[in-house]
XYZ file of C-alpha atoms in Angstrom:
344
model
C 107.744 -108.848 -201.835
C 104.780 -106.482 -201.270
C 105.236 -105.257 -204.754
C 106.294 -107.995 -206.254
C 102.882 -109.677 -205.293
C 101.548 -107.254 -206.188
C 103.067 -106.887 -209.692
C 101.306 -111.060 -210.105
C 98.045 -111.128 -212.360
C 95.551 -111.779 -212.013
C 94.650 -111.126 -208.388
C 96.660 -108.624 -207.614
C 97.914 -109.138 -204.065
C 97.054 -105.273 -201.893
C 98.251 -105.639 -198.998
C 101.377 -106.200 -195.847
C 101.666 -107.306 -192.449
C 105.190 -107.434 -190.509
C 105.850 -108.750 -186.913
C 108.049 -107.325 -184.085
C 109.732 -111.094 -184.448
C 113.278 -111.216 -184.378
C 113.757 -106.648 -183.431
C 115.747 -107.975 -180.358
C 113.137 -105.513 -178.676
C 114.789 -102.360 -180.806
C 111.827 -100.582 -181.531
C 113.681 -98.674 -184.622
C 113.516 -102.259 -186.139
C 109.827 -102.354 -186.088
C 108.741 -98.608 -187.027
C 112.241 -99.736 -190.212
C 110.191 -102.279 -191.303
C 106.567 -100.581 -191.285
C 107.943 -97.349 -193.154
C 109.101 -99.320 -195.907
C 105.927 -101.865 -196.126
C 104.160 -98.185 -195.841
C 106.429 -96.953 -198.402
C 105.604 -100.124 -200.816
C 102.060 -97.981 -201.635
C 100.055 -101.003 -199.966
C 96.397 -100.852 -199.545
C 96.079 -101.971 -196.002
C 98.255 -103.558 -193.395
C 97.750 -106.673 -190.318
C 100.159 -107.013 -188.007
C 100.907 -110.406 -186.522
C 99.403 -110.627 -183.726
C 97.919 -109.915 -180.983
C 99.525 -112.187 -179.101
C 103.094 -110.076 -179.965
C 101.471 -106.746 -179.950
C 99.241 -107.330 -176.759
C 100.837 -104.469 -174.646
C 104.270 -103.733 -176.088
C 105.437 -99.803 -176.726
C 106.485 -100.686 -180.591
C 102.435 -100.359 -180.440
C 102.449 -96.916 -179.545
C 105.517 -95.641 -181.259
C 103.477 -97.422 -184.260
C 100.247 -94.991 -183.818
C 102.363 -92.171 -183.933
C 104.486 -92.863 -187.062
C 101.492 -93.322 -189.007
C 99.964 -90.059 -187.884
C 102.918 -88.107 -188.840
C 102.354 -90.422 -192.263
C 99.446 -89.531 -192.927
C 100.377 -85.447 -192.856
C 102.749 -86.705 -195.383
C 100.499 -87.865 -198.877
C 103.545 -87.304 -200.823
C 104.622 -91.010 -199.836
C 101.454 -92.847 -199.970
C 101.434 -91.769 -203.503
C 101.281 -94.361 -207.314
C 104.982 -96.173 -206.942
C 106.993 -95.649 -209.312
C 110.618 -95.991 -210.547
C 112.833 -98.926 -212.841
C 111.327 -102.958 -212.541
C 113.277 -105.789 -212.171
C 112.559 -108.612 -213.931
C 111.792 -111.668 -211.949
C 109.660 -114.764 -213.589
C 107.496 -117.439 -211.866
C 109.861 -119.844 -210.323
C 112.931 -118.133 -211.440
C 116.259 -117.653 -208.833
C 118.889 -116.695 -209.490
C 121.530 -113.990 -207.559
C 118.543 -113.685 -204.699
C 117.698 -110.209 -203.361
C 120.515 -108.526 -205.424
C 118.067 -105.662 -206.672
C 117.816 -104.802 -202.202
C 121.511 -104.370 -201.858
C 121.666 -101.282 -205.491
C 118.241 -100.339 -204.040
C 120.245 -100.084 -200.336
C 122.733 -97.423 -202.978
C 119.720 -95.963 -203.927
C 118.030 -96.969 -206.992
C 114.556 -96.522 -206.680
C 114.151 -100.855 -208.006
C 111.151 -102.766 -207.408
C 110.674 -106.586 -208.591
C 108.272 -106.960 -211.209
C 106.750 -111.166 -212.632
C 105.161 -109.228 -216.000
C 108.659 -108.022 -218.663
C 107.642 -104.608 -218.401
C 106.889 -102.367 -221.802
C 109.205 -99.683 -220.536
C 113.066 -97.544 -220.261
C 114.703 -98.413 -217.871
C 114.568 -102.648 -216.710
C 116.937 -103.926 -214.979
C 117.648 -107.986 -215.443
C 119.756 -110.424 -213.717
C 120.582 -114.297 -213.272
C 116.472 -115.363 -212.303
C 115.956 -113.255 -215.392
C 117.344 -116.332 -217.217
C 115.149 -118.181 -216.377
C 112.757 -116.872 -218.810
C 113.406 -118.613 -222.239
C 112.003 -116.044 -224.454
C 114.030 -113.220 -223.303
C 116.705 -112.613 -225.488
C 113.729 -111.861 -227.881
C 112.000 -109.591 -225.201
C 115.146 -108.094 -225.116
C 116.065 -107.904 -228.886
C 112.450 -106.353 -229.039
C 112.917 -103.511 -226.202
C 116.698 -102.631 -227.228
C 115.000 -102.562 -231.232
C 112.724 -99.432 -229.553
C 115.243 -97.325 -228.486
C 115.132 -98.096 -224.909
C 117.447 -99.094 -222.277
C 118.227 -102.490 -220.411
C 120.120 -103.787 -218.023
C 121.880 -106.885 -216.530
C 123.973 -108.187 -214.944
C 126.918 -109.930 -215.141
C 124.807 -113.179 -214.125
C 122.672 -112.872 -216.314
C 125.430 -112.004 -219.092
C 127.275 -115.162 -217.864
C 123.568 -117.184 -218.811
C 122.768 -115.224 -221.345
C 125.220 -114.565 -223.419
C 124.973 -118.001 -225.713
C 121.312 -118.035 -225.661
C 120.940 -114.784 -227.849
C 122.882 -112.316 -226.232
C 126.055 -112.562 -227.944
C 124.039 -110.570 -230.433
C 123.899 -107.325 -227.863
C 127.191 -106.700 -226.746
C 130.906 -107.767 -227.179
C 131.521 -108.194 -223.021
C 131.723 -111.966 -221.966
C 131.881 -112.796 -218.099
C 135.238 -114.878 -218.055
C 135.532 -116.724 -214.827
C 138.026 -114.823 -213.636
C 137.679 -112.306 -210.599
C 139.505 -109.757 -209.814
C 139.762 -107.935 -206.798
C 140.699 -104.044 -205.615
C 139.647 -100.652 -203.773
C 140.592 -98.228 -206.831
C 137.306 -97.266 -208.414
C 136.005 -94.475 -210.985
C 133.427 -92.951 -213.102
C 133.137 -91.422 -216.707
C 130.603 -89.095 -218.389
C 131.751 -90.315 -221.139
C 134.502 -92.919 -222.297
C 138.122 -92.946 -220.929
C 138.579 -88.987 -220.606
C 140.685 -87.134 -217.656
C 137.600 -85.671 -216.340
C 137.269 -88.618 -213.469
C 138.518 -88.762 -210.497
C 139.405 -92.169 -208.831
C 138.724 -93.263 -205.330
C 139.546 -95.930 -202.754
C 136.403 -98.317 -201.107
C 137.294 -98.979 -197.528
C 138.557 -102.371 -197.890
C 138.556 -104.756 -201.013
C 136.264 -105.705 -203.160
C 136.366 -109.008 -205.652
C 134.247 -109.189 -208.787
C 133.942 -110.722 -212.321
C 136.536 -110.429 -214.728
C 134.349 -108.769 -217.927
C 136.288 -108.363 -221.502
C 135.483 -106.368 -223.193
C 136.153 -104.798 -226.767
C 136.850 -101.081 -226.142
C 135.205 -100.138 -229.299
C 132.450 -101.716 -228.897
C 132.296 -100.815 -225.693
C 131.214 -97.812 -223.690
C 132.867 -97.635 -219.812
C 131.011 -95.811 -217.812
C 132.559 -96.588 -214.155
C 134.914 -99.334 -214.124
C 137.812 -100.824 -210.701
C 141.364 -100.703 -211.162
C 144.214 -102.827 -210.080
C 147.792 -101.965 -210.747
C 147.115 -101.088 -214.603
C 144.143 -103.225 -215.245
C 140.617 -102.117 -215.978
C 137.990 -104.352 -214.643
C 134.102 -102.954 -216.012
C 132.054 -101.852 -213.116
C 129.291 -100.668 -215.136
C 129.376 -100.400 -219.866
C 126.989 -100.452 -222.282
C 127.158 -101.178 -225.782
C 124.492 -100.449 -228.468
C 121.992 -102.065 -229.991
C 120.156 -101.052 -233.508
C 118.456 -97.772 -231.148
C 119.418 -99.185 -227.793
C 121.866 -99.528 -225.547
C 122.955 -102.747 -223.262
C 124.650 -102.155 -219.531
C 126.132 -104.587 -218.280
C 126.297 -103.628 -214.675
C 129.450 -106.123 -212.606
C 128.528 -108.062 -209.087
C 130.401 -108.012 -206.015
C 130.999 -111.301 -204.580
C 129.438 -110.374 -202.273
C 125.911 -108.115 -202.558
C 126.863 -106.211 -199.734
C 130.137 -105.269 -200.607
C 128.078 -102.435 -203.181
C 127.885 -100.629 -200.184
C 131.296 -100.080 -200.068
C 132.099 -98.835 -203.423
C 133.213 -95.042 -203.168
C 130.393 -92.654 -203.486
C 131.325 -90.151 -206.738
C 131.114 -93.291 -208.300
C 127.756 -94.463 -207.539
C 126.584 -91.725 -208.357
C 127.730 -91.970 -211.666
C 125.819 -95.539 -211.986
C 122.532 -94.150 -210.514
C 123.056 -91.145 -213.291
C 123.600 -93.688 -216.004
C 120.514 -96.097 -214.420
C 117.583 -92.683 -214.045
C 118.733 -90.996 -217.038
C 114.424 -91.118 -217.505
C 113.206 -90.801 -214.605
C 112.479 -87.720 -212.971
C 115.176 -87.449 -210.033
C 118.568 -89.602 -208.783
C 121.067 -88.077 -206.208
C 124.692 -87.498 -205.230
C 125.989 -88.826 -202.075
C 126.804 -92.192 -200.157
C 126.067 -95.608 -200.212
C 122.737 -97.028 -197.595
C 120.622 -94.436 -198.924
C 117.989 -95.151 -200.110
C 115.582 -93.367 -202.938
C 111.589 -94.609 -203.837
C 109.842 -92.509 -206.406
C 106.081 -91.151 -206.704
C 103.594 -90.309 -209.003
C 102.881 -86.766 -209.364
C 106.337 -85.057 -208.524
C 106.962 -86.719 -205.197
C 109.791 -88.740 -203.720
C 111.162 -90.200 -200.132
C 115.046 -89.593 -198.653
C 115.759 -92.516 -195.820
C 118.925 -92.630 -194.690
C 119.869 -95.958 -193.440
C 123.143 -94.564 -192.020
C 124.937 -94.826 -188.413
C 125.927 -90.546 -189.009
C 124.301 -87.334 -190.557
C 124.468 -86.837 -194.086
C 124.163 -84.803 -197.754
C 123.241 -85.452 -201.197
C 123.045 -83.128 -204.321
C 119.350 -84.105 -205.382
C 119.616 -83.970 -209.483
C 115.627 -82.882 -210.684
C 114.771 -83.222 -214.906
C 114.108 -79.957 -216.401
C 113.440 -76.693 -214.536
C 111.819 -76.742 -210.488
C 111.205 -73.999 -208.719
C 112.185 -76.018 -205.235
C 111.586 -79.052 -203.411
C 107.967 -78.982 -200.413
C 109.726 -80.474 -197.467
C 106.274 -80.624 -195.028
C 105.605 -76.845 -195.424
C 109.016 -75.485 -196.185
C 110.303 -74.643 -199.190
C 113.977 -75.153 -200.493
C 115.755 -73.299 -203.178
C 118.250 -74.724 -205.406
C 121.790 -74.987 -205.369
C 121.823 -74.141 -209.538
C 120.381 -75.057 -212.653
C 123.137 -77.467 -214.834
C 122.141 -79.895 -218.062
C 118.792 -80.062 -218.135
C 118.950 -80.663 -214.322
C 117.829 -78.097 -211.134
C 120.159 -79.098 -208.450
C 118.865 -78.965 -204.535
C 120.878 -79.357 -201.179
C 119.471 -81.831 -198.820
C 120.786 -82.995 -195.465
C 119.572 -86.051 -193.804
C 119.900 -86.906 -190.277
C 120.550 -90.696 -189.288
C 118.027 -93.846 -189.569
C 115.615 -90.932 -190.844
C 112.829 -90.547 -193.696
C 112.514 -87.589 -195.753
C 109.330 -87.293 -198.041
C 109.399 -84.302 -200.569
C 107.580 -82.773 -203.751
C 108.746 -80.556 -206.486
C 107.247 -78.202 -208.373
């Protein structure tokens, strides 16, 4: 919400507030609000309100958190990432980008169609009557556009049929098997099982027109999880959306890594790892990773280019290896913890 309000012309909100209402007397939940508010890049924070905070233990804990974050200036830099276009007064697939953010995609909502690549469009984006023309211009400039199944369904007969042969059919498929590809149908793929069945809309595609990147499979029936079509100089990606947005968390880490990689081709950083780990990007080679998992986890950070080291609170971490124009670092995450770092 902070990032969305910041994008609204002409006033561009700069502040944020949070409270301890419905935190169930859990200091950790209150501090999580504080972390996420500050990670959004606000200029000032209001604590609501005096009567709720006076002599409460969470305020002392908040002071300690703020002191720690003050020592990590990389966290408080200019936020960056992938814009999600939400026009004024729009609804549709509400909060789907929040769940994708919890899967490691550095997304932020924007009220103005961005002049950058990539951009994510949801069903809410379809409220813009000029959307097809804006997407066409984006693709003709060689930029990538990612659209959800809900957006494709709404825009199919409003110009998007020019960009892709993929169609949301109205049928659904439930399954547990998922796989990700480096390029098209390939033997170089590991199929993984989700912990529970996931229901997705069935998306038809023409194999010679579309390129699969991630699939759901039930018996011999594949279904698109992520695929793209070429148009002009750019690519239109279609991302399928579970009936329950939280089922994104069930997608195996290997497959979610393929999705992150494709979203992040124009970004400086992405990672391999589980879901329920969020990535926050900032200017000047800085980022933060926040685990929402109740247990420890290991991720592999892929930094674009030739990076020498990561700097985490003054401690240097050297890379594991370098491959295909990326430098890969191993990072161990503690449960429910934030790590901020820079690289050089």
